[in-house]
Coordinates of C-alpha atoms in Angstrom, one line a residue:
Chain A
M1 CA 30.1 15.9 19.8
R2 CA 30.5 14.0 16.6
E3 CA 28.8 16.6 14.5
F4 CA 31.6 19.0 15.1
Q5 CA 34.7 17.0 14.6
P6 CA 35.3 17.9 11.0
V7 CA 34.9 21.5 11.7
R8 CA 37.5 21.2 14.4
R9 CA 39.8 19.4 12.0
L10 CA 39.2 22.1 9.4
R11 CA 40.2 24.7 11.9
T12 CA 43.2 22.9 13.1
S13 CA 44.6 22.8 9.7
R14 CA 44.6 26.5 9.4
E15 CA 45.3 27.2 13.0
A16 CA 49.0 27.8 12.7
A17 CA 48.4 30.2 9.8
I18 CA 45.8 32.4 11.5
A19 CA 47.0 31.9 15.1
G20 CA 48.0 35.6 15.3
V21 CA 44.6 36.9 14.4
R22 CA 42.2 34.2 15.6
G23 CA 41.5 35.8 18.9
R24 CA 39.9 38.7 17.2
Q25 CA 37.5 36.7 15.1
P26 CA 34.0 35.8 16.2
P27 CA 33.7 32.0 16.3
V28 CA 32.8 30.6 12.9
S29 CA 31.8 27.1 13.9
G30 CA 28.7 27.5 15.9
R31 CA 27.4 29.4 18.9
G32 CA 29.0 27.2 21.5
G33 CA 32.5 27.3 20.0
I34 CA 34.8 24.4 19.3
G35 CA 34.1 21.0 20.8
E36 CA 30.7 21.7 22.2
P37 CA 27.7 20.0 20.8
P38 CA 25.5 22.2 18.6
A39 CA 23.0 24.3 20.4
G40 CA 20.0 22.8 18.6
P41 CA 19.1 21.1 15.4
P42 CA 20.9 22.3 12.3
T43 CA 17.9 24.4 11.3
R44 CA 18.7 26.9 13.9
T45 CA 21.1 29.3 12.2
L46 CA 23.2 32.2 13.1
P47 CA 22.3 35.8 12.2
Y48 CA 23.3 36.2 8.6
T49 CA 25.1 39.5 8.7
L50 CA 27.2 38.1 11.6
V51 CA 28.3 35.2 9.5
I52 CA 29.1 37.2 6.5
T53 CA 31.1 39.8 8.5
A54 CA 33.0 37.1 10.2
L55 CA 33.8 35.4 7.0
V56 CA 35.0 38.7 5.3
L57 CA 37.2 39.3 8.3
A58 CA 38.5 35.8 8.2
L59 CA 39.3 36.1 4.5
T60 CA 41.1 39.4 5.1
A61 CA 43.1 37.8 7.9
A62 CA 43.9 34.8 6.0
A63 CA 45.0 36.9 2.9
L64 CA 47.3 39.1 5.1
A65 CA 48.8 36.0 6.7
A66 CA 49.4 34.4 3.3
L67 CA 51.1 37.6 2.1
A68 CA 53.3 37.8 5.2
L69 CA 54.3 34.2 5.8
G70 CA 56.3 31.9 3.6
S71 CA 59.9 31.1 2.9
V72 CA 60.6 34.7 3.5
R73 CA 58.8 36.3 6.5
I74 CA 57.6 39.8 5.9
P75 CA 56.3 41.9 8.8
T76 CA 52.6 42.6 8.5
A77 CA 53.1 46.2 8.9
D78 CA 55.4 46.1 5.7
V79 CA 52.8 44.1 3.9
I80 CA 50.1 46.7 4.6
Q81 CA 52.5 49.5 3.5
I82 CA 53.2 47.7 0.3
L83 CA 49.6 47.0 -0.4
T84 CA 48.6 50.6 0.2
G85 CA 51.4 51.7 -2.2
N86 CA 53.4 53.5 0.4
A87 CA 56.6 51.4 0.3
D88 CA 59.7 52.0 -1.7
P89 CA 60.6 49.4 -4.3
S90 CA 62.2 46.5 -2.5
P91 CA 62.6 42.7 -2.8
Y92 CA 59.7 42.5 -0.3
R93 CA 57.5 44.5 -2.6
T94 CA 58.1 42.1 -5.5
I95 CA 57.5 39.0 -3.3
V96 CA 54.2 40.5 -1.9
L97 CA 52.8 42.1 -5.1
D98 CA 54.1 39.8 -7.9
V99 CA 54.5 36.4 -6.2
R100 CA 52.2 36.1 -3.3
L101 CA 49.2 38.4 -4.1
P102 CA 48.3 36.8 -7.5
R103 CA 48.6 33.4 -5.7
V104 CA 46.3 34.5 -2.9
I105 CA 43.8 35.8 -5.4
L106 CA 43.8 32.7 -7.4
G107 CA 43.5 30.6 -4.3
A108 CA 40.5 32.5 -3.1
A109 CA 38.9 32.4 -6.5
V110 CA 39.4 28.6 -6.9
G111 CA 38.2 27.9 -3.3
A112 CA 35.1 30.1 -3.8
G113 CA 34.3 28.5 -7.1
L114 CA 34.8 24.9 -6.0
A115 CA 32.6 25.5 -3.0
V116 CA 29.9 27.1 -5.1
V117 CA 30.1 24.2 -7.7
G118 CA 30.0 21.7 -4.9
T119 CA 27.0 23.3 -3.3
T120 CA 25.2 23.3 -6.7
L121 CA 26.1 19.7 -7.6
Q122 CA 24.8 18.6 -4.2
A123 CA 21.5 20.2 -5.0
L124 CA 21.5 18.7 -8.4
V125 CA 21.8 15.1 -7.3
R126 CA 20.2 15.8 -3.9
N127 CA 23.1 14.2 -2.1
P128 CA 25.6 15.8 0.3
L129 CA 28.4 13.6 -1.0
A130 CA 28.7 15.3 -4.3
D131 CA 31.8 17.3 -5.2
P132 CA 33.3 18.2 -8.5
F133 CA 36.3 16.0 -7.7
L134 CA 34.5 13.0 -6.5
L135 CA 32.1 13.1 -9.4
G136 CA 34.9 13.0 -11.9
V137 CA 34.2 16.5 -13.2
S138 CA 37.6 17.7 -12.2
S139 CA 39.2 14.6 -13.8
G140 CA 37.4 15.3 -17.0
A141 CA 38.7 18.8 -17.0
S142 CA 42.3 17.7 -16.3
A143 CA 42.3 14.9 -18.8
A144 CA 41.1 17.4 -21.5
A145 CA 43.7 20.0 -20.4
V146 CA 46.5 17.4 -20.5
S147 CA 45.5 16.3 -24.0
V148 CA 45.8 19.9 -25.1
I149 CA 49.2 20.3 -23.6
V150 CA 50.7 16.9 -24.7
L151 CA 48.9 16.2 -27.9
G152 CA 49.0 19.8 -29.1
V153 CA 45.2 19.8 -29.8
G154 CA 44.3 23.2 -31.1
A155 CA 48.0 24.1 -31.7
G156 CA 48.4 27.5 -33.1
M157 CA 45.8 29.1 -30.8
A158 CA 46.8 30.6 -27.5
T159 CA 46.9 28.1 -24.7
T160 CA 45.3 30.6 -22.4
V161 CA 42.2 30.0 -24.5
T162 CA 42.6 26.3 -25.6
I163 CA 43.3 24.9 -22.2
P164 CA 40.3 26.4 -20.3
A165 CA 38.1 25.6 -23.3
A166 CA 39.2 22.0 -23.3
S167 CA 38.8 21.8 -19.6
F168 CA 35.2 23.1 -19.8
A169 CA 34.4 20.5 -22.4
G170 CA 36.0 17.7 -20.5
A171 CA 34.2 18.7 -17.3
F172 CA 30.9 18.9 -19.1
L173 CA 31.2 15.5 -20.7
A174 CA 32.4 13.8 -17.4
L175 CA 29.5 15.3 -15.6
L176 CA 27.0 14.1 -18.2
V177 CA 28.4 10.5 -18.1
V178 CA 28.4 10.4 -14.3
Y179 CA 24.9 11.8 -14.1
A180 CA 23.6 9.3 -16.6
L181 CA 25.3 6.4 -14.9
A182 CA 24.3 7.3 -11.4
R183 CA 20.7 8.2 -12.0
E184 CA 18.2 5.6 -10.9
P185 CA 15.3 4.8 -13.3
G186 CA 13.0 6.8 -11.0
G187 CA 15.2 9.9 -11.0
G188 CA 16.9 9.4 -7.6
F189 CA 20.5 9.2 -6.7
T190 CA 21.7 6.7 -4.1
T191 CA 25.0 7.4 -2.5
T192 CA 26.4 4.1 -3.6
R193 CA 25.6 4.6 -7.4
L194 CA 26.8 8.2 -7.2
I195 CA 30.2 7.3 -5.8
L196 CA 30.7 4.3 -7.9
A197 CA 29.9 6.2 -11.1
G198 CA 32.2 9.1 -10.0
V199 CA 35.1 6.8 -9.0
A200 CA 34.8 4.7 -12.2
V201 CA 34.8 7.8 -14.4
S202 CA 37.6 9.4 -12.5
Y203 CA 39.7 6.2 -12.8
V204 CA 39.1 5.9 -16.5
L205 CA 40.0 9.5 -17.1
S206 CA 43.2 9.3 -14.9
A207 CA 44.2 6.3 -16.8
L208 CA 43.6 8.1 -20.0
T209 CA 45.8 11.0 -18.7
S210 CA 48.6 8.6 -17.8
L211 CA 48.3 6.8 -21.2
I212 CA 48.6 10.0 -23.1
L213 CA 51.7 10.9 -21.0
V214 CA 53.4 7.5 -21.4
V215 CA 52.9 7.4 -25.1
S216 CA 54.2 10.9 -25.7
A217 CA 56.5 11.3 -22.8
R218 CA 58.5 14.4 -22.7
A219 CA 60.2 15.5 -19.6
D220 CA 58.8 19.0 -19.5
H221 CA 55.3 17.6 -20.1
L222 CA 55.6 15.2 -17.1
K223 CA 56.2 18.0 -14.7
E224 CA 53.4 20.1 -16.0
V225 CA 51.0 17.2 -15.9
L226 CA 51.9 16.0 -12.5
Y227 CA 51.0 19.5 -11.4
W228 CA 47.5 19.1 -12.8
T229 CA 46.9 15.7 -11.2
L230 CA 47.9 17.0 -7.7
G231 CA 46.4 20.4 -7.9
G232 CA 48.4 23.5 -7.0
L233 CA 48.4 27.3 -7.2
G234 CA 52.1 27.8 -7.9
S235 CA 51.7 29.0 -11.3
A236 CA 49.6 32.0 -10.4
R237 CA 50.5 35.2 -12.3
W238 CA 48.8 38.5 -12.7
D239 CA 48.2 38.1 -16.5
M240 CA 46.3 34.8 -16.0
L241 CA 43.8 35.9 -13.4
A242 CA 41.3 37.8 -15.6
L243 CA 39.6 34.7 -17.0
P244 CA 39.1 32.7 -13.8
L245 CA 37.9 35.7 -11.9
T246 CA 35.4 36.7 -14.6
V247 CA 34.0 33.2 -14.9
L248 CA 33.8 32.9 -11.1
A249 CA 32.0 36.2 -10.7
V250 CA 29.6 35.5 -13.5
G251 CA 29.0 31.9 -12.6
T252 CA 28.4 32.6 -8.9
A253 CA 26.2 35.7 -9.6
L254 CA 24.1 33.6 -11.9
L255 CA 23.7 30.7 -9.4
I256 CA 22.8 33.0 -6.6
A257 CA 20.1 34.5 -8.9
L258 CA 19.0 30.9 -9.5
A259 CA 18.6 30.3 -5.8
R260 CA 14.8 29.7 -6.0
P261 CA 14.9 26.9 -8.6
L262 CA 18.0 25.4 -6.9
D263 CA 15.9 25.1 -3.8
L264 CA 13.2 23.5 -5.7
L265 CA 15.6 20.8 -6.9
L266 CA 16.0 19.8 -3.2
V267 CA 12.4 18.5 -3.0
G268 CA 12.9 16.0 -5.9
E269 CA 12.2 15.9 -9.6
E270 CA 8.4 15.5 -9.4
G271 CA 8.2 18.0 -6.5
A272 CA 10.1 20.6 -8.5
T273 CA 7.9 20.0 -11.6
V274 CA 4.6 20.5 -9.8
L275 CA 6.0 23.7 -8.3
G276 CA 6.5 24.9 -11.8
L277 CA 10.2 24.2 -12.6
D278 CA 11.0 22.9 -16.1
T279 CA 13.5 20.5 -14.6
A280 CA 15.1 19.2 -17.8
R281 CA 15.9 22.7 -19.1
F282 CA 17.1 24.0 -15.7
R283 CA 19.4 21.0 -15.2
A284 CA 20.9 21.4 -18.6
G285 CA 21.7 25.1 -17.7
V286 CA 23.2 24.2 -14.4
F287 CA 25.3 21.5 -16.1
V288 CA 26.8 24.1 -18.4
L289 CA 27.4 26.6 -15.6
T290 CA 29.1 24.2 -13.2
S291 CA 31.2 22.7 -15.9
L292 CA 32.3 26.1 -17.0
V293 CA 33.3 27.2 -13.6
T294 CA 35.0 23.9 -12.8
G295 CA 36.7 23.6 -16.2
V296 CA 38.2 27.2 -16.1
L297 CA 39.3 26.9 -12.5
V298 CA 40.8 23.4 -13.0
A299 CA 42.7 24.8 -16.0
H300 CA 44.4 27.2 -13.7
S301 CA 44.9 25.2 -10.5
G302 CA 44.6 21.6 -11.4
A303 CA 42.2 19.3 -9.7
I304 CA 41.9 20.3 -6.0
G305 CA 39.7 17.8 -4.2
F306 CA 37.2 17.9 -1.4
V307 CA 36.8 21.7 -1.1
G308 CA 33.5 21.4 -2.8
L309 CA 32.6 18.6 -0.4
M310 CA 33.6 20.0 3.0
V311 CA 32.8 23.7 2.6
P312 CA 29.1 23.4 1.5
H313 CA 28.5 21.0 4.4
A314 CA 30.0 23.5 6.9
A315 CA 28.1 26.4 5.3
R316 CA 24.8 24.6 5.6
M317 CA 25.4 24.0 9.3
L318 CA 25.8 27.8 9.6
V319 CA 23.0 29.2 7.5
G320 CA 20.8 26.3 6.5
A321 CA 20.1 24.8 3.0
A322 CA 18.3 27.6 1.2
H323 CA 20.6 28.7 -1.6
R324 CA 20.2 32.5 -1.6
A325 CA 21.8 32.5 1.9
L326 CA 23.9 29.4 1.4
L327 CA 25.8 30.2 -1.8
P328 CA 27.6 33.5 -0.7
V329 CA 28.5 31.9 2.6
A330 CA 29.9 28.8 0.8
A331 CA 31.9 31.0 -1.6
L332 CA 33.5 33.0 1.2
M333 CA 34.2 29.9 3.3
G334 CA 35.7 28.2 0.2
A335 CA 38.0 31.2 -0.4
V336 CA 39.2 31.4 3.2
F337 CA 39.7 27.6 3.3
L338 CA 41.9 27.4 0.2
V339 CA 43.9 30.5 1.0
V340 CA 44.7 29.0 4.3
A341 CA 45.3 25.5 2.9
D342 CA 47.7 27.0 0.3
L343 CA 49.5 29.0 3.0
A344 CA 49.9 25.7 4.8
A345 CA 51.1 24.0 1.7
R346 CA 53.8 26.6 1.2
T347 CA 55.0 26.7 4.8
V348 CA 54.7 23.3 6.6
A349 CA 57.6 21.7 4.6
A350 CA 59.2 25.0 3.6
P351 CA 61.1 25.5 1.3
Q352 CA 59.2 22.6 -0.3
D353 CA 56.0 23.7 -1.9
I354 CA 53.5 20.8 -1.4
P355 CA 50.6 20.8 -3.9
V356 CA 47.7 22.2 -2.1
G357 CA 45.5 19.3 -3.5
V358 CA 47.5 16.9 -1.3
L359 CA 46.5 18.9 1.8
T360 CA 42.9 19.2 0.9
A361 CA 42.7 15.5 0.3
L362 CA 44.4 14.8 3.6
T363 CA 41.6 16.7 5.4
G364 CA 38.9 15.9 3.0
G365 CA 39.3 12.1 2.9
P366 CA 38.6 11.6 6.6
F367 CA 35.7 14.1 6.3
F368 CA 34.2 12.1 3.5
L369 CA 34.4 8.9 5.5
W370 CA 32.7 10.6 8.4
L371 CA 29.9 11.9 6.1
L372 CA 29.5 8.5 4.7
R373 CA 29.3 6.9 8.2
R374 CA 26.9 9.6 9.4
G375 CA 24.6 9.1 6.4
R376 CA 24.5 5.4 7.0
A377 CA 23.6 5.9 10.6
R378 CA 20.8 8.2 9.6
E379 CA 19.5 5.8 6.9
G380 CA 19.4 3.0 9.5
A381 CA 17.7 5.1 12.1
P382 CA 13.9 4.7 12.4
A383 CA 12.0 7.3 10.6
Chain B
M1 CA -12.5 27.1 -13.6
R2 CA -13.2 23.7 -15.0
L3 CA -10.9 20.7 -15.4
R4 CA -11.6 18.2 -18.1
T5 CA -9.8 15.1 -19.4
E6 CA -10.7 14.0 -22.8
D7 CA -9.9 10.3 -23.6
L8 CA -6.8 10.6 -21.4
T9 CA -4.5 7.6 -22.1
Y10 CA -1.2 6.6 -20.7
E11 CA 0.4 3.6 -22.3
I12 CA 3.7 2.1 -21.1
P13 CA 6.2 0.9 -23.7
S14 CA 5.1 -2.7 -23.4
G15 CA 1.7 -1.6 -24.8
R16 CA -0.2 -2.0 -21.6
R17 CA -2.6 1.0 -20.9
L18 CA -2.4 2.1 -17.3
V19 CA -5.0 4.7 -18.1
D20 CA -7.4 4.0 -20.9
A21 CA -9.5 6.8 -22.5
V22 CA -10.6 8.3 -19.3
S23 CA -12.9 11.4 -19.7
L24 CA -13.9 13.3 -16.6
T25 CA -14.8 16.7 -15.5
V26 CA -14.3 18.7 -12.2
S27 CA -15.9 22.1 -11.8
A28 CA -15.0 24.9 -9.4
G29 CA -16.3 24.2 -5.9
E30 CA -16.8 20.6 -6.6
T31 CA -14.9 17.7 -4.9
V32 CA -14.6 14.7 -7.1
G33 CA -13.2 11.3 -5.9
L34 CA -11.3 8.7 -7.8
V35 CA -11.7 5.2 -6.3
G36 CA -10.6 1.8 -7.5
P37 CA -8.4 -1.1 -6.4
N38 CA -4.6 -1.0 -6.4
G39 CA -3.2 -0.7 -9.8
S40 CA -6.4 0.5 -11.3
G41 CA -4.6 3.6 -12.6
K42 CA -5.6 6.3 -10.1
T43 CA -2.1 7.6 -9.5
T44 CA -1.1 7.5 -13.1
L45 CA -4.2 9.4 -14.1
L46 CA -3.5 12.1 -11.5
R47 CA 0.1 12.4 -12.5
C48 CA -0.9 13.1 -16.0
V49 CA -3.2 15.8 -14.7
Y50 CA -0.6 17.6 -12.6
G51 CA 2.1 17.2 -15.2
A52 CA 4.5 14.7 -13.8
L53 CA 3.7 12.4 -16.7
R54 CA 3.0 13.3 -20.3
P55 CA -0.1 11.4 -21.5
T56 CA 0.4 9.2 -24.5
G57 CA -3.1 10.0 -25.7
G58 CA -6.0 12.3 -25.1
R59 CA -5.9 15.8 -23.5
V60 CA -6.1 17.6 -20.2
L61 CA -8.1 20.8 -20.5
L62 CA -8.4 23.7 -18.2
D63 CA -11.3 25.9 -19.2
G64 CA -10.8 24.5 -22.7
E65 CA -7.1 25.2 -22.9
D66 CA -4.9 22.2 -23.5
L67 CA -2.4 21.9 -20.7
A68 CA 0.2 20.3 -23.0
D69 CA 0.7 23.7 -24.6
A70 CA 1.2 25.4 -21.2
G71 CA 4.6 25.5 -19.6
A72 CA 5.4 23.8 -16.2
K73 CA 5.1 27.2 -14.4
A74 CA 1.8 28.2 -15.9
R75 CA 0.4 24.8 -15.0
A76 CA 1.7 25.1 -11.5
R77 CA 0.0 28.5 -11.0
R78 CA -3.3 26.8 -11.6
I79 CA -3.0 23.2 -10.5
A80 CA -1.4 22.3 -7.1
T81 CA -0.8 18.8 -5.7
V82 CA 0.9 16.9 -2.9
P83 CA 3.4 14.6 -4.6
Q84 CA 3.4 11.2 -3.0
D85 CA 7.0 10.9 -2.0
G86 CA 7.7 14.3 -0.7
Q87 CA 11.6 14.4 -0.5
A88 CA 13.3 15.7 2.5
G89 CA 15.7 18.1 0.8
F90 CA 18.7 18.5 3.2
E91 CA 17.7 20.4 6.2
L92 CA 15.1 22.8 4.8
T93 CA 12.7 24.1 7.4
V94 CA 9.0 23.6 7.2
R95 CA 8.5 27.3 6.5
Q96 CA 11.0 27.2 3.6
I97 CA 9.2 24.1 2.2
V98 CA 5.8 25.7 2.4
A99 CA 7.1 29.0 0.9
M100 CA 8.2 27.1 -2.2
G101 CA 4.5 27.0 -3.0
R102 CA 4.9 30.7 -4.1
S103 CA 7.5 29.8 -6.8
P104 CA 5.1 29.5 -9.6
H105 CA 4.0 33.1 -9.0
K106 CA 7.5 34.4 -9.0
R107 CA 10.3 35.3 -11.4
F108 CA 13.1 33.0 -10.5
W109 CA 15.3 35.7 -8.9
E110 CA 12.4 37.3 -7.0
A111 CA 12.5 37.0 -3.2
D112 CA 9.6 36.3 -1.0
T113 CA 7.7 39.3 0.4
A114 CA 6.0 39.8 3.7
A115 CA 2.6 39.0 2.1
D116 CA 4.2 35.6 1.1
G117 CA 5.2 35.1 4.6
E118 CA 1.7 35.8 5.8
L119 CA 0.2 33.3 3.3
V120 CA 2.7 30.7 4.6
R121 CA 1.8 31.3 8.2
G122 CA -2.0 31.2 7.4
A123 CA -1.7 27.9 5.4
L124 CA 0.3 26.2 8.2
E125 CA -2.3 27.3 10.7
R126 CA -5.1 25.9 8.6
V127 CA -3.5 22.4 8.5
G128 CA -2.8 22.6 12.1
A129 CA 1.0 22.8 11.7
A130 CA 1.7 26.3 12.8
D131 CA 4.0 25.0 15.6
L132 CA 6.1 23.1 13.1
A133 CA 7.2 26.2 11.1
G134 CA 10.8 26.3 12.4
R135 CA 11.4 22.6 12.4
S136 CA 13.5 20.6 9.9
F137 CA 11.1 19.1 7.3
A138 CA 13.4 16.0 7.0
R139 CA 12.8 15.1 10.7
L140 CA 8.9 15.2 10.6
S141 CA 6.7 12.2 10.8
G142 CA 4.8 11.0 7.7
G143 CA 1.6 12.6 8.8
E144 CA 3.2 15.9 9.7
R145 CA 4.9 16.0 6.3
Q146 CA 1.6 15.3 4.5
R147 CA 0.0 18.3 6.4
V148 CA 2.9 20.5 5.6
L149 CA 2.8 19.6 1.9
T150 CA -0.9 20.2 1.9
A151 CA -0.1 23.7 3.3
R152 CA 2.3 24.2 0.4
A153 CA -0.5 23.3 -2.1
L154 CA -2.7 25.9 -0.4
V155 CA 0.0 28.6 -0.7
Q156 CA 0.1 28.0 -4.5
E157 CA -3.4 29.5 -4.5
P158 CA -4.5 27.1 -7.2
A159 CA -7.8 26.8 -9.1
V160 CA -7.5 23.0 -9.2
L161 CA -6.3 20.8 -6.3
V162 CA -5.2 17.3 -7.3
L163 CA -4.5 15.0 -4.3
D164 CA -3.4 11.5 -4.3
E165 CA -4.4 9.8 -1.1
P166 CA -4.3 13.0 0.9
T167 CA -5.2 11.1 4.1
N168 CA -2.6 8.4 3.7
H169 CA -0.5 8.9 6.8
L170 CA -2.9 10.9 8.8
D171 CA -4.7 9.9 12.0
I172 CA -8.5 10.0 11.8
R173 CA -8.9 13.5 13.2
Y174 CA -6.6 15.1 10.5
Q175 CA -8.1 13.0 7.8
L176 CA -11.5 14.6 8.5
E177 CA -10.0 18.0 9.0
I178 CA -7.9 18.0 5.8
L179 CA -10.8 16.6 3.7
G180 CA -13.2 19.2 5.2
L181 CA -10.7 21.9 4.5
V182 CA -10.1 20.9 0.9
R183 CA -13.9 20.6 0.3
D184 CA -14.5 24.2 1.5
L185 CA -11.7 25.8 -0.4
G186 CA -13.9 26.5 -3.5
T187 CA -11.3 25.0 -5.8
A188 CA -12.0 22.2 -8.3
N189 CA -10.8 19.1 -6.3
L190 CA -9.8 15.8 -7.8
L191 CA -8.9 13.3 -5.1
A192 CA -7.8 9.7 -5.2
L193 CA -9.1 8.0 -2.1
H194 CA -8.8 4.5 -0.7
D195 CA -11.4 4.9 2.1
L196 CA -14.7 4.5 0.4
T197 CA -16.7 5.8 3.4
L198 CA -14.6 8.9 3.5
A199 CA -14.9 9.3 -0.3
A200 CA -18.7 8.9 0.0
Y201 CA -19.0 11.6 2.7
Y202 CA -16.7 14.3 1.3
C203 CA -17.0 13.9 -2.5
D204 CA -19.8 15.3 -4.6
R205 CA -19.2 12.8 -7.4
L206 CA -17.1 9.6 -7.7
Y207 CA -15.3 7.9 -10.7
V208 CA -14.6 4.2 -10.2
L209 CA -11.5 3.0 -12.1
D210 CA -10.8 -0.5 -12.9
A211 CA -7.8 -1.6 -15.0
G212 CA -7.4 2.0 -16.3
R213 CA -11.0 2.5 -17.3
V214 CA -13.9 4.4 -15.8
V215 CA -16.5 1.6 -14.9
A216 CA -18.9 3.8 -13.0
S217 CA -19.4 7.5 -12.2
G218 CA -21.9 9.7 -10.5
P219 CA -23.0 10.7 -6.9
P220 CA -21.7 8.4 -4.2
K221 CA -25.1 6.9 -3.4
D222 CA -25.6 5.9 -7.0
V223 CA -22.1 4.6 -7.5
L224 CA -21.3 2.7 -4.3
T225 CA -23.4 -0.5 -4.4
G226 CA -22.7 -3.9 -3.2
E227 CA -22.7 -5.2 -6.7
L228 CA -20.2 -2.7 -7.9
L229 CA -17.8 -3.5 -4.9
A230 CA -18.2 -7.2 -5.7
E231 CA -17.4 -6.7 -9.3
V232 CA -14.5 -4.1 -9.0
Y233 CA -12.9 -5.0 -5.7
G234 CA -14.0 -8.6 -5.5
V235 CA -15.3 -8.3 -2.0
A236 CA -18.7 -8.7 -0.3
A237 CA -19.8 -5.5 1.3
E238 CA -23.0 -3.8 2.5
V239 CA -23.7 -0.3 1.6
A240 CA -26.2 1.6 3.7
V241 CA -27.0 5.3 4.2
H242 CA -25.9 6.3 7.6
P243 CA -28.7 8.1 9.5
A244 CA -26.4 10.6 11.1
T245 CA -24.2 11.7 8.1
G246 CA -26.7 11.0 5.4
A247 CA -23.9 9.5 3.3
P248 CA -23.5 5.9 2.1
T249 CA -21.4 3.9 4.6
V250 CA -19.5 0.8 3.5
T251 CA -19.4 -2.3 5.8
Y252 CA -17.1 -5.1 4.6
L253 CA -18.2 -8.7 5.2
P254 CA -14.9 -10.6 5.3
G255 CA -16.4 -13.4 7.5
V256 CA -19.1 -14.2 5.0
P257 CA -18.5 -17.4 2.8
G258 CA -17.4 -16.4 -0.6
A259 CA -16.8 -12.8 0.5
I260 CA -13.4 -12.7 -1.2
R261 CA -13.4 -14.0 -4.7
P262 CA -10.4 -16.0 -5.8

């Protein structure tokens, strides 16, 4: 019973949004459906093509819903007509194509990217409680981005370049620091050390962000920065999508290609070494890749938490822990999750646009506590 | 294929030498045992050989080639081992864990083939773990894990097998089976063993380590003597050739006055 609660929670949060199409989707949460105990140990997995097909359908449905719903309701038939280019110019057309579509695409990209990065970081530290947000990587990216906005670092260059570049650097440095702090002398990562290091680094970086703000407070900066600290997709525009989409595509493709060495990381440092992996070099490469993806995404969406924590976990329950199968599923699930979460963020308190990071934290916080409890129960259980 | 260490030394920053100028050889088809009390340097020596530690002095040679010059992957194609704390790794299945043994033979993006699957199946059968293939590795018992990791070492198709206490968690039947299996592989085997009687039966030659140094070496019947056990382990023991196995058998004499030296 317990095993499935978070999945149910995750589905409930998007229930309203996909209510209209849910009946047509194959169940995503396990063979038994919602609320039933899993039909076997988590190693028993669903047929892979079924999972991928279901997720692609779910993403399509979520995207259509996100294009149709909002402060202005647009009939789905009209949305499809607009998308296929058969509609006359109209206000609907502008809303769908210029306001909602770029936002849906950015949401899908950020969700997919955070899920892929979360999956990778969890392999890197061999702990299911890793997430770019919890490990301070996102905070590093936001702090660096805010410095660029407020302090005018790199003034003169286009902010479309300087902000993502700074975010990447900030993410990379934060990850290095947390990794160094959390690592046991023998090379292991206990949950306690990992979380403490992540929380400490996040706090220092948030404080730094606040300090920069207070010292050089300008009203327009405050609003922009608040947006970063909460995480939102409201600024999505067509002309800013190229960079995040490129980085996401390249980063994900590379990580899927690296599935074999990522699997090797799961058996520990010594295990990976004796199986022929140059762990130091590979780890350095993965640091750069994950920081790059996180940094560029955070530069466009702010720090959205817990997607990289919840999604990899759910994906592992579906297809197991081997990365060649896991990463594409995690990417698709992350995309679906964030598109739906953002739709909820736009609609639950309409016309207020709640930052989507607030919603993901509302679902992710309890999930995190559940994982922590479950981990403790397992550690306490006899071997 | 011939494994050789030349004055292999591993010194920790405090200056203490855990392994002190050890020179040994293991040839193809030969099973060589490393025995000695706790802290005598067996594990450290083995870790230097299979590449988890970088020796601070001396060399590890494979057919005359210095392994320090070979990359981790080239080493893993020729030397396989069972690391002592095999980590669980989320919920990977036994089959996935064993298939990792193919990694050193693959480019990193290459997928496993049907032939690889066949190797995995065969190796699991040989260690008596065929029925575990679909199980979660994390949920196995210590002995089951040890057999699965041994299967992974077989799948690596190594020339040299380096095993640290390969019988650690195993019940007696699997101890005999695994050691017999390893001996008959035709690889050059270097094994650290606690059980002197098992070492005497399965090993062609023994090296006795004490405080990081080799204090005796040779065929078991020459090496395992009451005097040596008294000197190295500080216990009284009787060594006799067992009529059925023809190998030296160690009987400890804990009740004898003065059997355990202060």
